Amino acid sequence: AAPTDTAPTSTGEPAPPATDDNGDPIPTTTFDQQAFEDEFAAQWELTDPADATDDGNVVYAEYVGEGADRQISRRHLLGPLQLDGEAVADADARNPGFQGWIIDLELSPANSLDPLATQCFNGAPTCPRIDAETGRLAIVLDGEVQFAGTVGSPTFDGNVQLSGNYDQDSARDLAITLRAGALPIEFEDPTTQQVSASIGRSALDAGIIAGLVGLGLVALYILAYYRVLGLVALASLAISGALLWTIVAWLGESQGLTLTLAGITGLIVSIGVSVDSNIVYFEHLREDVRNGRTPRSAVDRAFPVAFSTIVKADVASLIGAILLYFLTTGAVRGFAFYLGLSVILDLVATYFFMGPAVRMITRGASFDENPGKWGVPARRRAIA
């Protein structure tokens, strides 16, 4: 029957059953449109390559739009994989000026697509013709059809052009997708350095030795200059070190924290920060004694003033460590972490140990009688 422009109408009453020439009802089959659509939808659901049929056919989708507007434009029933992405050496978008934007594919080897193109161009059973056209080839990446089109030549000799209704943006996006999907890409941390186990161990040992040597030299200087007060400073340094070791060991056990060479550098720098805190206090004490105060009264007065200065200096160091930790990557973060942790523990040791310890040991009579042995100048000046 010829097609008409008028749609059939319905009276709303069921049609009488169909009969044959003898008036007997003709057996009919009820057509369930919803069941048909469900079956069709199930048949054309997207297929994982691992779930392909025995003949290798899979169903992939082609999408249009971006973001929330992204949706499936069509589904493609594809045959077995014939060529993988290793054959694509490069992809570039260009506008030749007469057919819109195209994508040039560079293949390696150059004739790798020719056997498959010959099959599709001639309509072989493995690549049948569709609508009297040549067979189609599809490019699939990550389960999505990036391109599907007819084959215009049985051979390409490495010069393959993908054409369609591409504008500049879509052509460049497709070229980038094909390059990224085809070329071997390996992401590496630019701050990572690979060394042998022996070299890494040697560097770590050298860092530890440098830290111990530095600590020994600092200890000799403090003892020579501040004498008994130097022992208090070393005890404060030992306490902050013990707290630091405990925290690092706990973090290593629970969070997998490791002590790196950069971390050791941060610890070495923190030794200077901790010693500075002691020196600030001791120099305030010595200055008060020089100005005529008794050593015992100078101890009580010097600590609050010195601790205020120590807090300001340590907070400045802590801010720097925090900025380094959050704004950098790699080894610098390890340095910043250990430096910041050491600064916090220095404040704890200074407030809860060094101040009370100095006040306690200076309560004896020998401190006022012979302050030089404690590292405090014996000569006093009267306050005018």
Coordinates of C-alpha atoms in Angstrom, one line a residue:
A1 CA 0.0 0.0 0.0
A2 CA 1.2 3.5 -0.8
P3 CA 2.0 5.7 2.2
T4 CA -0.6 8.3 3.3
D5 CA -0.3 11.5 5.2
T6 CA -3.4 10.8 7.3
A7 CA -2.9 8.7 10.4
P8 CA -5.3 5.9 11.1
T9 CA -8.1 6.6 13.6
S10 CA -9.7 4.4 16.2
T11 CA -13.4 4.3 17.3
G12 CA -12.4 3.2 20.7
E13 CA -14.1 -0.2 20.3
P14 CA -12.2 -3.5 19.9
A15 CA -12.0 -4.7 16.3
P16 CA -14.0 -8.0 15.5
P17 CA -11.8 -11.1 15.4
A18 CA -10.5 -12.0 12.0
T19 CA -12.1 -15.0 10.2
D20 CA -11.3 -17.1 7.2
D21 CA -13.5 -17.8 4.2
N22 CA -15.5 -20.4 6.3
G23 CA -16.1 -17.9 9.1
D24 CA -13.8 -19.6 11.5
P25 CA -11.5 -17.3 13.6
I26 CA -7.9 -17.0 12.4
P27 CA -5.3 -17.7 15.2
T28 CA -3.5 -14.5 16.0
T29 CA -0.4 -13.5 18.0
T30 CA -0.7 -10.7 20.5
F31 CA 2.1 -8.2 20.1
D32 CA 3.4 -6.6 23.3
Q33 CA 5.1 -3.4 22.4
Q34 CA 6.6 -2.9 25.8
A35 CA 8.0 -6.4 25.9
F36 CA 9.5 -5.9 22.5
E37 CA 11.2 -2.7 23.6
D38 CA 12.5 -4.3 26.7
E39 CA 14.0 -7.2 24.7
F40 CA 15.5 -4.9 22.2
A41 CA 17.0 -2.7 24.9
A42 CA 18.5 -5.7 26.6
Q43 CA 19.9 -6.9 23.4
W44 CA 21.5 -3.5 22.6
E45 CA 22.8 -2.7 26.1
L46 CA 26.5 -1.7 26.1
T47 CA 28.7 -4.8 26.3
D48 CA 32.0 -5.2 28.1
P49 CA 34.6 -6.7 25.8
A50 CA 35.0 -9.5 28.4
D51 CA 31.4 -10.4 27.8
A52 CA 31.6 -10.6 24.0
T53 CA 29.8 -13.3 22.1
D54 CA 31.5 -16.3 20.5
D55 CA 31.9 -14.4 17.3
G56 CA 33.5 -11.5 19.1
N57 CA 30.7 -9.0 18.6
V58 CA 30.2 -6.3 21.2
V59 CA 28.0 -3.2 21.5
Y60 CA 29.5 0.2 22.1
A61 CA 27.9 3.6 22.4
E62 CA 28.7 6.9 20.7
Y63 CA 28.1 9.9 22.8
V64 CA 27.3 13.6 22.1
G65 CA 27.3 16.6 24.5
E66 CA 29.4 17.3 27.5
G67 CA 28.8 17.2 31.3
A68 CA 25.1 17.0 32.3
D69 CA 24.1 17.2 28.6
R70 CA 26.1 14.1 27.7
Q71 CA 24.0 11.3 26.2
I72 CA 24.1 8.3 23.9
S73 CA 23.5 9.3 20.3
R74 CA 23.7 5.8 18.8
R75 CA 24.8 2.3 19.5
H76 CA 27.2 0.3 17.3
L77 CA 27.3 -3.4 16.9
L78 CA 31.0 -4.1 16.3
G79 CA 32.9 -7.1 15.2
P80 CA 36.1 -8.5 16.7
L81 CA 39.1 -6.2 17.3
Q82 CA 41.4 -6.1 14.3
L83 CA 43.9 -3.4 15.1
D84 CA 44.9 -1.9 18.5
G85 CA 46.0 1.6 19.4
E86 CA 49.7 0.7 19.1
A87 CA 49.4 1.2 15.4
V88 CA 48.5 4.9 15.8
A89 CA 51.7 6.9 15.9
D90 CA 50.2 10.3 15.9
A91 CA 47.0 12.3 15.2
D92 CA 46.6 15.9 14.1
A93 CA 43.6 18.1 13.3
R94 CA 43.7 20.4 10.3
N95 CA 41.5 22.3 7.9
P96 CA 42.4 21.8 4.3
G97 CA 39.9 24.5 3.3
F98 CA 37.5 22.5 1.0
Q99 CA 35.9 19.9 3.3
G100 CA 36.0 21.3 6.8
W101 CA 38.1 20.0 9.6
I102 CA 39.7 16.6 9.3
I103 CA 42.0 14.4 11.5
D104 CA 45.1 13.0 10.0
L105 CA 46.3 9.7 11.4
E106 CA 49.9 8.5 11.1
L107 CA 50.1 4.8 11.4
S108 CA 53.1 2.6 12.3
P109 CA 53.7 0.5 10.3
A110 CA 52.3 2.6 7.5
N111 CA 50.3 -0.2 5.9
S112 CA 48.9 -1.7 9.1
L113 CA 45.3 -0.6 8.2
D114 CA 45.4 -1.8 4.6
P115 CA 44.2 -5.4 5.1
L116 CA 41.3 -4.3 7.1
A117 CA 40.4 -1.4 4.8
T118 CA 40.4 -3.8 1.8
Q119 CA 37.9 -6.1 3.6
C120 CA 35.5 -3.2 4.4
F121 CA 35.9 -1.5 1.0
N122 CA 34.9 -4.8 -0.8
G123 CA 32.1 -5.6 1.7
A124 CA 33.7 -8.8 3.0
P125 CA 31.6 -10.9 5.5
T126 CA 33.8 -9.7 8.3
C127 CA 32.9 -6.0 7.4
P128 CA 29.6 -6.1 5.5
R129 CA 28.2 -3.2 3.5
I130 CA 25.5 -1.1 5.1
D131 CA 22.9 0.7 2.9
A132 CA 24.8 0.0 -0.3
E133 CA 27.9 1.7 1.1
T134 CA 31.2 0.2 1.9
G135 CA 31.7 -1.4 5.3
R136 CA 32.4 0.7 8.3
L137 CA 35.3 1.0 10.7
A138 CA 35.0 2.2 14.2
I139 CA 37.6 3.6 16.6
V140 CA 36.9 2.7 20.3
L141 CA 38.6 4.1 23.3
D142 CA 37.7 3.2 26.9
G143 CA 34.4 1.6 25.8
E144 CA 33.2 4.5 23.8
V145 CA 33.0 4.9 20.0
Q146 CA 35.2 7.9 19.1
F147 CA 34.7 7.6 15.4
A148 CA 32.7 5.4 13.0
G149 CA 32.7 5.9 9.3
T150 CA 32.8 4.2 5.9
V151 CA 36.0 3.3 4.1
G152 CA 36.8 5.3 1.1
S153 CA 39.8 3.4 -0.2
P154 CA 41.1 -0.2 -0.1
T155 CA 44.6 1.0 0.8
F156 CA 45.9 4.1 2.6
D157 CA 49.7 3.7 2.8
G158 CA 49.7 5.3 6.2
N159 CA 47.8 8.4 5.2
V160 CA 44.5 8.0 6.9
Q161 CA 42.0 10.9 7.1
L162 CA 39.0 11.0 9.4
S163 CA 36.3 13.3 8.1
G164 CA 32.9 14.3 9.3
N165 CA 30.9 17.3 10.5
Y166 CA 33.8 18.5 12.6
D167 CA 34.5 22.0 13.7
Q168 CA 37.8 23.2 15.0
D169 CA 37.2 22.3 18.6
S170 CA 35.7 18.8 18.0
A171 CA 38.5 17.9 15.5
R172 CA 41.2 19.0 17.9
D173 CA 39.5 17.2 20.8
L174 CA 39.3 14.0 18.8
A175 CA 43.0 14.3 17.7
I176 CA 44.0 14.8 21.4
T177 CA 41.9 11.8 22.4
L178 CA 43.4 9.5 19.8
R179 CA 47.0 10.6 20.6
A180 CA 46.5 10.2 24.3
G181 CA 44.8 6.8 23.9
A182 CA 47.2 5.4 21.4
L183 CA 50.6 6.6 22.6
P184 CA 52.2 4.9 25.6
I185 CA 51.9 7.4 28.5
E186 CA 53.7 6.9 31.8
F187 CA 53.1 9.3 34.6
E188 CA 56.2 9.8 36.8
D189 CA 56.7 12.0 39.9
P190 CA 59.3 14.5 38.7
T191 CA 60.7 14.7 42.3
T192 CA 61.3 10.9 42.5
Q193 CA 64.9 9.8 42.4
Q194 CA 65.8 6.1 42.0
V195 CA 68.9 5.0 43.7
S196 CA 70.2 1.6 44.6
A197 CA 69.6 0.2 48.1
S198 CA 73.3 0.6 49.0
I199 CA 73.4 4.3 47.9
G200 CA 70.2 5.1 49.7
R201 CA 71.4 3.4 52.9
S202 CA 74.7 5.2 52.7
A203 CA 73.0 8.6 52.2
L204 CA 70.7 7.9 55.2
D205 CA 73.7 6.8 57.4
A206 CA 75.6 9.9 56.3
G207 CA 72.7 12.1 57.3
I208 CA 72.4 10.5 60.7
I209 CA 76.2 10.8 61.3
A210 CA 76.0 14.5 60.3
G211 CA 73.2 15.0 62.8
L212 CA 75.1 13.4 65.6
V213 CA 78.3 15.3 64.9
G214 CA 76.3 18.6 64.8
L215 CA 74.6 17.7 68.1
G216 CA 78.0 16.9 69.7
L217 CA 79.5 20.2 68.7
V218 CA 76.5 22.1 69.9
A219 CA 76.7 20.2 73.2
L220 CA 80.3 21.1 73.7
Y221 CA 79.7 24.8 73.0
I222 CA 76.7 25.0 75.4
L223 CA 78.6 23.2 78.2
A224 CA 81.7 25.4 77.7
Y225 CA 79.7 28.7 77.7
Y226 CA 76.8 28.0 80.0
R227 CA 78.2 25.3 82.2
V228 CA 75.5 23.9 84.5
L229 CA 72.8 25.8 82.6
G230 CA 74.2 24.0 79.6
L231 CA 73.3 20.7 81.1
V232 CA 69.7 21.9 81.6
A233 CA 69.7 22.9 77.9
L234 CA 70.9 19.5 76.8
A235 CA 68.3 17.8 79.0
S236 CA 65.6 19.9 77.4
L237 CA 66.9 19.0 74.0
A238 CA 66.9 15.3 75.0
I239 CA 63.3 15.5 76.2
S240 CA 62.1 17.1 73.0
G241 CA 64.0 14.5 71.0
A242 CA 62.5 11.7 73.0
L243 CA 59.0 13.1 72.4
L244 CA 59.8 13.5 68.7
W245 CA 61.1 9.9 68.5
T246 CA 57.9 8.6 70.2
I247 CA 55.6 10.4 67.8
V248 CA 57.6 9.4 64.7
A249 CA 57.6 5.8 65.9
W250 CA 53.8 5.8 66.5
L251 CA 53.1 7.5 63.1
G252 CA 55.4 5.0 61.4
E253 CA 53.5 2.1 63.0
S254 CA 50.0 3.4 62.4
Q255 CA 50.4 5.6 59.3
G256 CA 53.4 4.2 57.5
L257 CA 55.5 7.3 58.1
T258 CA 59.2 6.9 57.1
L259 CA 62.3 8.9 58.1
T260 CA 63.8 10.2 54.9
L261 CA 67.0 12.1 54.2
A262 CA 65.0 15.3 54.0
G263 CA 63.3 14.5 57.3
I264 CA 66.8 14.1 58.9
T265 CA 67.7 17.5 57.5
G266 CA 64.6 18.9 59.2
L267 CA 65.6 17.4 62.5
I268 CA 69.2 18.8 62.2
V269 CA 67.7 22.3 61.6
S270 CA 65.4 21.8 64.6
I271 CA 68.4 21.3 66.8
G272 CA 69.4 24.8 66.2
V273 CA 65.9 26.0 66.8
S274 CA 65.8 24.3 70.2
V275 CA 69.2 25.5 71.2
D276 CA 68.1 29.1 70.3
S277 CA 65.3 28.8 72.7
N278 CA 67.7 28.0 75.6
I279 CA 70.1 30.7 74.6
V280 CA 67.3 33.3 74.5
Y281 CA 66.4 32.4 78.1
F282 CA 70.0 32.2 79.4
E283 CA 71.0 35.5 77.8
H284 CA 68.0 37.3 79.3
L285 CA 69.0 35.9 82.7
R286 CA 72.6 37.0 82.3
E287 CA 71.6 40.4 81.2
D288 CA 69.4 40.9 84.3
V289 CA 72.3 39.8 86.5
R290 CA 74.6 42.3 84.7
N291 CA 72.1 45.0 85.4
G292 CA 72.3 44.5 89.1
R293 CA 69.7 41.9 90.0
T294 CA 70.5 38.9 92.1
P295 CA 70.8 35.7 90.2
R296 CA 67.7 34.2 91.9
S297 CA 65.4 37.1 91.2
A298 CA 66.8 37.3 87.6
V299 CA 65.7 33.6 87.0
D300 CA 62.1 34.4 87.9
R301 CA 62.0 37.6 85.9
A302 CA 63.8 36.4 82.8
F303 CA 61.7 33.4 81.9
P304 CA 58.4 35.1 81.1
V305 CA 60.1 37.7 78.9
A306 CA 62.3 35.1 77.2
F307 CA 59.4 32.7 76.6
S308 CA 57.4 35.4 74.9
T309 CA 60.3 35.9 72.5
I310 CA 60.7 32.2 72.0
V311 CA 57.0 31.8 71.1
K312 CA 57.2 34.5 68.5
A313 CA 60.3 33.0 66.9
D314 CA 58.9 29.4 66.9
V315 CA 55.6 30.6 65.5
A316 CA 57.4 32.2 62.6
S317 CA 59.3 28.9 62.0
L318 CA 56.0 27.0 62.3
I319 CA 54.3 29.2 59.7
G320 CA 57.2 28.6 57.3
A321 CA 57.0 24.9 57.8
I322 CA 53.2 24.8 57.2
L323 CA 53.6 26.8 54.0
L324 CA 56.3 24.5 52.8
Y325 CA 54.2 21.4 53.6
F326 CA 51.1 22.5 51.8
L327 CA 52.6 24.3 48.9
T328 CA 55.3 21.8 47.9
T329 CA 55.6 18.1 47.1
G330 CA 58.1 15.3 47.5
A331 CA 61.1 15.6 49.8
V332 CA 60.4 19.2 50.8
R333 CA 57.2 18.1 52.5
G334 CA 59.2 15.6 54.6
F335 CA 61.6 18.4 55.7
A336 CA 58.7 20.7 56.5
F337 CA 56.8 18.1 58.5
Y338 CA 59.8 17.2 60.8
L339 CA 60.8 20.8 61.2
G340 CA 57.2 21.9 62.2
L341 CA 56.8 18.9 64.6
S342 CA 60.2 19.7 66.2
V343 CA 59.2 23.4 66.7
I344 CA 56.0 22.4 68.5
L345 CA 57.9 20.0 70.8
D346 CA 60.5 22.7 71.5
L347 CA 57.8 24.9 72.9
V348 CA 56.5 22.1 75.0
A349 CA 59.9 21.2 76.4
T350 CA 60.8 24.9 77.0
Y351 CA 57.6 25.7 79.0
F352 CA 57.1 22.5 80.9
F353 CA 60.8 21.5 81.6
M354 CA 63.4 24.2 81.0
G355 CA 61.7 27.0 83.0
P356 CA 60.8 24.9 86.0
A357 CA 64.1 23.0 86.0
V358 CA 66.2 26.2 86.0
R359 CA 64.1 27.6 88.9
M360 CA 64.5 24.4 90.9
I361 CA 68.2 24.1 90.6
T362 CA 68.9 27.7 91.4
R363 CA 67.1 27.6 94.7
G364 CA 70.3 26.5 96.5
A365 CA 72.6 28.8 98.2
S366 CA 75.5 27.9 95.9
F367 CA 73.8 29.7 93.0
D368 CA 74.0 33.1 94.7
E369 CA 77.4 32.4 96.1
N370 CA 79.1 31.2 93.0
P371 CA 76.9 32.0 89.9
G372 CA 79.9 31.8 87.6
K373 CA 79.8 28.0 87.8
W374 CA 76.2 28.1 86.6
G375 CA 77.1 30.2 83.6
V376 CA 75.9 33.4 85.0
P377 CA 78.4 36.4 85.4
A378 CA 79.6 36.9 88.9
R379 CA 80.2 40.6 88.6
R380 CA 77.1 42.8 89.1
R381 CA 76.4 46.5 88.5
A382 CA 74.3 48.5 90.8
I383 CA 71.1 49.9 89.5
A384 CA 71.3 53.7 89.3

